[in-house]
CSV table of C-alpha atoms and ligand atoms in Angstrom, one decimal:
chain,number,residue,atom,x,y,z
O,27,MET,CA,-11.1,13.7,24.8
O,28,ASN,CA,-10.9,11.2,21.8
O,29,ILE,CA,-7.6,9.4,21.4
O,30,ILE,CA,-6.0,7.0,18.9
O,31,LEU,CA,-3.2,4.8,20.1
O,32,LEU,CA,-0.8,4.2,17.2
O,33,GLY,CA,2.2,2.0,17.0
O,34,PRO,CA,3.6,-1.3,15.6
O,35,PRO,CA,2.4,-4.7,16.9
O,36,GLY,CA,3.8,-5.2,20.4
O,37,ALA,CA,4.3,-1.4,21.1
O,38,GLY,CA,2.0,-1.6,24.1
O,39,LYS,CA,-1.2,-0.1,22.7
O,40,GLY,CA,-3.5,-2.7,24.4
O,41,THR,CA,-1.5,-2.4,27.7
O,42,GLN,CA,-1.7,1.4,27.7
O,43,ALA,CA,-5.4,1.3,26.7
O,44,GLN,CA,-6.2,-0.8,29.8
O,45,LYS,CA,-4.6,1.8,32.0
O,46,LEU,CA,-5.8,4.9,30.2
O,47,ILE,CA,-9.5,4.0,30.1
O,48,LYS,CA,-9.5,4.2,33.9
O,49,GLU,CA,-7.5,7.5,34.0
O,50,LEU,CA,-9.6,9.1,31.3
O,51,ASN,CA,-13.0,7.5,32.0
O,52,ALA,CA,-13.1,6.5,28.4
O,53,VAL,CA,-14.6,3.7,26.3
O,54,GLN,CA,-12.2,1.6,24.3
O,55,ILE,CA,-12.5,0.0,20.9
O,56,ALA,CA,-9.8,-2.5,20.1
O,57,THR,CA,-10.6,-4.0,16.6
O,58,GLY,CA,-8.2,-6.9,17.0
O,59,ASP,CA,-9.8,-7.9,20.3
O,60,ILE,CA,-13.3,-7.8,18.7
O,61,PHE,CA,-12.1,-10.0,15.8
O,62,ARG,CA,-10.5,-12.5,18.1
O,63,TYR,CA,-13.6,-12.7,20.3
O,64,ASN,CA,-15.7,-13.3,17.2
O,65,ILE,CA,-13.4,-15.9,15.9
O,66,LYS,CA,-13.5,-17.8,19.2
O,67,ASN,CA,-17.3,-17.7,19.1
O,68,GLU,CA,-17.5,-18.7,15.5
O,69,THR,CA,-19.7,-15.7,14.5
O,70,ASP,CA,-20.1,-14.6,10.8
O,71,LEU,CA,-17.7,-11.7,11.4
O,72,GLY,CA,-15.2,-14.2,13.0
O,73,LYS,CA,-15.5,-16.5,10.0
O,74,GLN,CA,-14.9,-13.6,7.6
O,75,ALA,CA,-11.9,-12.2,9.5
O,76,LYS,CA,-10.1,-15.4,10.4
O,77,SER,CA,-8.0,-16.1,7.3
O,78,TYR,CA,-6.7,-12.6,7.1
O,79,ILE,CA,-5.7,-12.6,10.8
O,80,ASP,CA,-4.1,-16.0,10.5
O,81,GLU,CA,-2.0,-14.7,7.6
O,82,GLY,CA,-1.0,-11.5,9.4
O,83,LYS,CA,-2.9,-9.4,6.8
O,84,LEU,CA,-5.4,-6.6,7.4
O,85,VAL,CA,-9.0,-7.6,7.5
O,86,PRO,CA,-10.8,-5.8,4.6
O,87,ASP,CA,-11.6,-2.2,5.2
O,88,LYS,CA,-15.4,-2.5,4.7
O,89,LEU,CA,-15.8,-5.1,7.5
O,90,THR,CA,-13.5,-3.2,9.8
O,91,ILE,CA,-15.0,0.3,9.1
O,92,ASP,CA,-18.6,-1.1,9.5
O,93,LEU,CA,-17.6,-2.5,12.9
O,94,VAL,CA,-16.1,0.9,14.1
O,95,TRP,CA,-19.1,2.9,12.8
O,96,ASP,CA,-21.4,0.6,14.6
O,97,PHE,CA,-19.5,1.1,17.8
O,98,LEU,CA,-19.5,4.9,17.3
O,99,ASP,CA,-23.3,4.8,16.9
O,100,LYS,CA,-23.6,3.2,20.3
O,101,VAL,CA,-21.3,5.4,22.3
O,102,GLU,CA,-23.0,7.9,24.6
O,103,ASP,CA,-22.7,11.6,23.5
O,104,GLY,CA,-19.8,13.3,25.2
O,105,LYS,CA,-18.0,10.1,26.3
O,106,SER,CA,-14.3,9.9,25.6
O,107,ILE,CA,-13.2,7.3,23.1
O,108,LEU,CA,-9.9,5.4,23.0
O,109,LEU,CA,-9.1,3.6,19.7
O,110,ASP,CA,-6.5,0.8,19.8
O,111,GLY,CA,-5.6,-0.8,16.4
O,112,PHE,CA,-7.8,1.4,14.3
O,113,PRO,CA,-7.2,3.1,11.9
O,114,ARG,CA,-4.5,1.1,10.2
O,115,ASN,CA,-4.5,2.9,6.8
O,116,ILE,CA,-5.5,6.1,5.2
O,117,THR,CA,-8.9,4.8,4.0
O,118,GLN,CA,-9.7,3.8,7.6
O,119,ALA,CA,-8.5,7.2,8.9
O,120,GLU,CA,-10.8,9.1,6.5
O,121,ALA,CA,-13.7,6.8,7.5
O,122,LEU,CA,-13.0,7.6,11.1
O,123,ASP,CA,-12.9,11.3,10.5
O,124,GLU,CA,-16.3,11.0,8.8
O,125,GLY,CA,-17.7,8.8,11.7
O,126,MET,CA,-16.5,11.3,14.2
O,127,GLN,CA,-18.0,14.3,12.3
O,128,LYS,CA,-21.4,12.5,12.4
O,129,ARG,CA,-21.1,12.6,16.2
O,130,ASN,CA,-20.2,16.3,16.0
O,131,SER,CA,-16.9,15.3,17.4
O,132,LYS,CA,-13.3,14.7,16.3
O,133,ILE,CA,-10.0,13.0,17.2
O,134,ASP,CA,-8.1,15.2,19.7
O,135,TYR,CA,-4.8,13.4,20.0
O,136,VAL,CA,-2.9,10.5,18.3
O,137,VAL,CA,-0.4,8.9,20.6
O,138,ASN,CA,2.4,7.3,18.6
O,139,ILE,CA,4.2,4.7,20.7
O,140,LYS,CA,7.7,4.1,19.4
O,141,VAL,CA,9.6,0.9,20.1
O,142,PRO,CA,12.5,-0.7,18.1
O,143,ASP,CA,11.8,-3.9,16.2
O,144,ASP,CA,14.0,-6.3,18.3
O,145,ILE,CA,12.1,-5.3,21.5
O,146,LEU,CA,8.7,-5.8,19.6
O,147,ILE,CA,9.6,-9.3,18.7
O,148,GLU,CA,10.6,-10.2,22.3
O,149,ARG,CA,7.4,-8.7,23.7
O,150,ILE,CA,5.2,-10.4,21.2
O,151,SER,CA,6.7,-13.8,21.7
O,152,GLY,CA,6.0,-13.6,25.4
O,153,ARG,CA,2.5,-12.1,25.1
O,154,ARG,CA,-0.5,-13.9,26.6
O,155,VAL,CA,-4.0,-12.7,26.2
O,156,CYS,CA,-7.5,-13.3,27.6
O,157,VAL,CA,-9.8,-13.5,24.7
O,158,GLU,CA,-12.9,-12.9,26.8
O,159,THR,CA,-11.7,-9.5,28.2
O,160,GLY,CA,-8.8,-8.5,26.0
O,161,ALA,CA,-6.5,-8.3,29.0
O,162,THR,CA,-2.8,-8.6,28.0
O,163,TYR,CA,0.1,-10.1,30.0
O,164,HIS,CA,3.7,-11.0,29.3
O,165,ILE,CA,5.4,-14.1,30.7
O,166,LYS,CA,8.4,-12.0,31.9
O,167,TYR,CA,7.5,-8.3,31.9
O,168,ASN,CA,3.9,-8.5,33.2
O,169,PRO,CA,3.1,-12.1,34.4
O,170,PRO,CA,-0.3,-13.0,35.8
O,171,LYS,CA,-0.5,-13.9,39.4
O,172,VAL,CA,-1.3,-17.5,38.5
O,173,GLU,CA,0.2,-18.8,35.3
O,174,GLY,CA,-2.2,-19.1,32.4
O,175,ILE,CA,-5.1,-17.3,34.3
O,176,ASP,CA,-6.5,-13.8,34.0
O,177,ASP,CA,-6.0,-12.0,37.3
O,178,GLU,CA,-9.4,-10.3,37.4
O,179,THR,CA,-11.8,-12.9,35.8
O,180,GLY,CA,-10.1,-16.3,36.2
O,181,PHE,CA,-10.6,-16.9,32.4
O,182,PRO,CA,-7.7,-18.8,30.7
O,183,LEU,CA,-4.9,-16.9,28.9
O,184,ILE,CA,-3.8,-18.0,25.4
O,185,GLN,CA,-0.9,-17.3,23.1
O,186,ARG,CA,-2.3,-15.6,20.0
O,187,SER,CA,-2.1,-17.8,16.8
O,188,ASP,CA,-0.6,-14.8,15.0
O,189,ASP,CA,2.1,-14.2,17.6
O,190,THR,CA,4.7,-16.6,16.0
O,191,GLU,CA,8.0,-15.0,15.0
O,192,GLU,CA,7.3,-15.5,11.3
O,193,LYS,CA,3.9,-13.8,11.4
O,194,VAL,CA,5.2,-11.0,13.6
O,195,LYS,CA,7.7,-10.1,11.0
O,196,THR,CA,5.0,-10.0,8.3
O,197,ARG,CA,2.9,-7.8,10.7
O,198,ILE,CA,5.7,-5.4,11.4
O,199,ASP,CA,6.4,-5.1,7.7
O,200,LEU,CA,2.7,-4.4,7.1
O,201,TYR,CA,2.8,-1.7,9.8
O,202,ASN,CA,5.8,0.0,8.2
O,203,ASN,CA,4.4,-0.2,4.7
O,204,THR,CA,0.7,0.6,5.3
O,205,THR,CA,0.1,2.0,8.8
O,206,ALA,CA,3.1,4.2,9.5
O,207,VAL,CA,2.0,6.7,6.9
O,208,LEU,CA,-0.6,7.7,9.5
O,209,ILE,CA,2.2,9.3,11.6
O,210,ASP,CA,2.5,11.9,8.9
O,211,TYR,CA,-1.2,12.2,8.3
O,212,TYR,CA,-1.9,13.1,11.9
O,213,ASP,CA,1.3,15.1,12.3
O,214,LYS,CA,0.0,17.4,9.5
O,215,GLU,CA,-3.2,17.8,11.5
O,216,GLY,CA,-1.1,18.9,14.5
O,217,ILE,CA,-2.5,16.3,16.8
O,218,LEU,CA,0.4,13.8,17.0
O,219,ILE,CA,2.2,13.0,20.3
O,220,THR,CA,5.2,10.7,20.1
O,221,ILE,CA,6.1,8.7,23.2
O,222,ASP,CA,9.1,6.4,24.0
O,223,GLY,CA,7.5,3.0,24.5
O,224,THR,CA,10.6,1.3,25.8
O,225,LYS,CA,10.1,2.4,29.4
O,226,THR,CA,8.1,0.4,31.9
O,227,PRO,CA,4.3,0.3,31.3
O,228,ASP,CA,3.6,2.6,34.3
O,229,GLU,CA,6.3,5.1,33.1
O,230,VAL,CA,4.8,5.1,29.6
O,231,THR,CA,1.3,5.8,31.0
O,232,LYS,CA,2.7,8.7,33.0
O,233,ASP,CA,4.4,10.1,29.9
O,234,ILE,CA,1.2,9.8,27.9
O,235,LEU,CA,-0.9,11.5,30.6
O,236,LYS,CA,1.7,14.3,30.9
O,237,ALA,CA,1.7,14.9,27.2
O,238,LEU,CA,-2.1,15.0,27.2
O,239,GLY,CA,-2.0,17.6,29.9
O,240,LYS,CA,-3.4,15.3,32.6
M,1,LIG,P1,0.0,-4.0,21.2
M,1,LIG,O1,-1.4,-3.8,21.6
M,1,LIG,O2,0.6,-2.7,20.7
M,1,LIG,O3,0.2,-5.0,20.1
M,1,LIG,P2,0.5,-5.1,23.8
M,1,LIG,O4,0.0,-4.0,24.7
M,1,LIG,O5,-0.3,-6.3,23.6
M,1,LIG,O6,0.9,-4.4,22.4
M,1,LIG,O7,2.0,-5.4,24.4
M,1,LIG,C1,2.8,-6.5,23.8
M,1,LIG,C2,3.4,-7.3,24.8
M,1,LIG,O8,4.4,-6.5,25.5
M,1,LIG,C3,2.5,-7.8,25.9
M,1,LIG,O9,2.9,-9.1,26.3
M,1,LIG,C4,2.7,-6.8,27.1
M,1,LIG,O10,2.5,-7.3,28.3
M,1,LIG,C5,4.1,-6.4,26.9
M,1,LIG,N1,4.4,-5.0,27.2
M,1,LIG,C6,3.6,-3.9,26.9
M,1,LIG,N2,4.1,-2.7,27.3
M,1,LIG,C7,5.3,-3.1,27.8
M,1,LIG,C8,6.4,-2.3,28.4
M,1,LIG,N3,6.4,-1.0,28.5
M,1,LIG,N4,7.5,-3.0,28.8
M,1,LIG,C9,7.6,-4.3,28.7
M,1,LIG,N5,6.6,-5.1,28.2
M,1,LIG,C10,5.5,-4.5,27.7
M,2,LIG,P1,-4.1,-6.5,16.9
M,2,LIG,O1,-4.9,-7.1,18.0
M,2,LIG,O2,-4.4,-5.0,16.9
M,2,LIG,O3,-2.7,-6.8,16.8
M,2,LIG,O4,-4.8,-7.0,15.6
M,2,LIG,C1,-4.7,-8.4,15.2
M,2,LIG,C2,-5.1,-8.6,13.8
M,2,LIG,O5,-6.5,-8.2,13.6
M,2,LIG,C3,-4.3,-7.8,12.8
M,2,LIG,O6,-3.1,-8.4,12.4
M,2,LIG,C4,-5.3,-7.7,11.6
M,2,LIG,O7,-5.4,-9.0,10.9
M,2,LIG,C5,-6.7,-7.6,12.3
M,2,LIG,N1,-7.0,-6.2,12.5
M,2,LIG,C6,-7.1,-5.5,13.7
M,2,LIG,N2,-7.4,-4.2,13.5
M,2,LIG,C7,-7.5,-4.0,12.2
M,2,LIG,C8,-7.8,-2.9,11.4
M,2,LIG,N3,-8.0,-1.7,11.9
M,2,LIG,N4,-7.9,-3.1,10.0
M,2,LIG,C9,-7.7,-4.4,9.5
M,2,LIG,N5,-7.4,-5.4,10.2
M,2,LIG,C10,-7.3,-5.3,11.6
């Protein structure tokens, strides 16, 4: 079963991906996590992506699509795939369709996680992440056992440089103007599932699994 998690920044895509990969025995690709890891390690990809991410803009399609195609090439046949943060526009959605066809596969469901803007801003301002593993916490709603430390690996947690209130507003606008059209795109394909993302993380996971028939 191949699934896209769709929703504005802060909707809980990364949080749900962490839970769902275990339940669905899937492999995850989170383009934002990959970019951040590459920026931290000062790779070529990181250098090319950094200025766009810092400004809350989309990284150019070519770079992002190449990254996803590369990933798809490496995934074992028959393995379930969970996409978090990709696609973010129609060009990327069409490239994904093509990449999946090459695998003789397709996207089965798109989970649209809905959360109002005021909640998104509160969630994002308290978000802390582990750049090594992509694990996500919240200082109030999902605190780590020890402040500033990833529970599982002991790596440090950071506040993302694009998680300031000003950049969050830019990113939410970008979502509404560029990415939200994908809701219609996938609804027309008959594979869209809409989930209330304002419940607790565990309740949201339960609702998603139920909607997927699991
Ligand atoms: P996204 O990947 O969609 O940008 P995240 O999964 O990183 O969103 O979640 C954003 C922030 O909100 C994180 O700090 C996370 O811990 C917190 N969060 C996620 N889901 C919930 C929820 N259902 N209730 C409260 N806080 C949540
Ligand atoms: P995220 O971790 O999903 O919030 O993504 C963080 C940032 O990485 C975004 O604001 C973009 O700058 C960049 N990014 C992540 N995924 C994509 C994508 N599919 N297309 C373009 N840019 C992306």
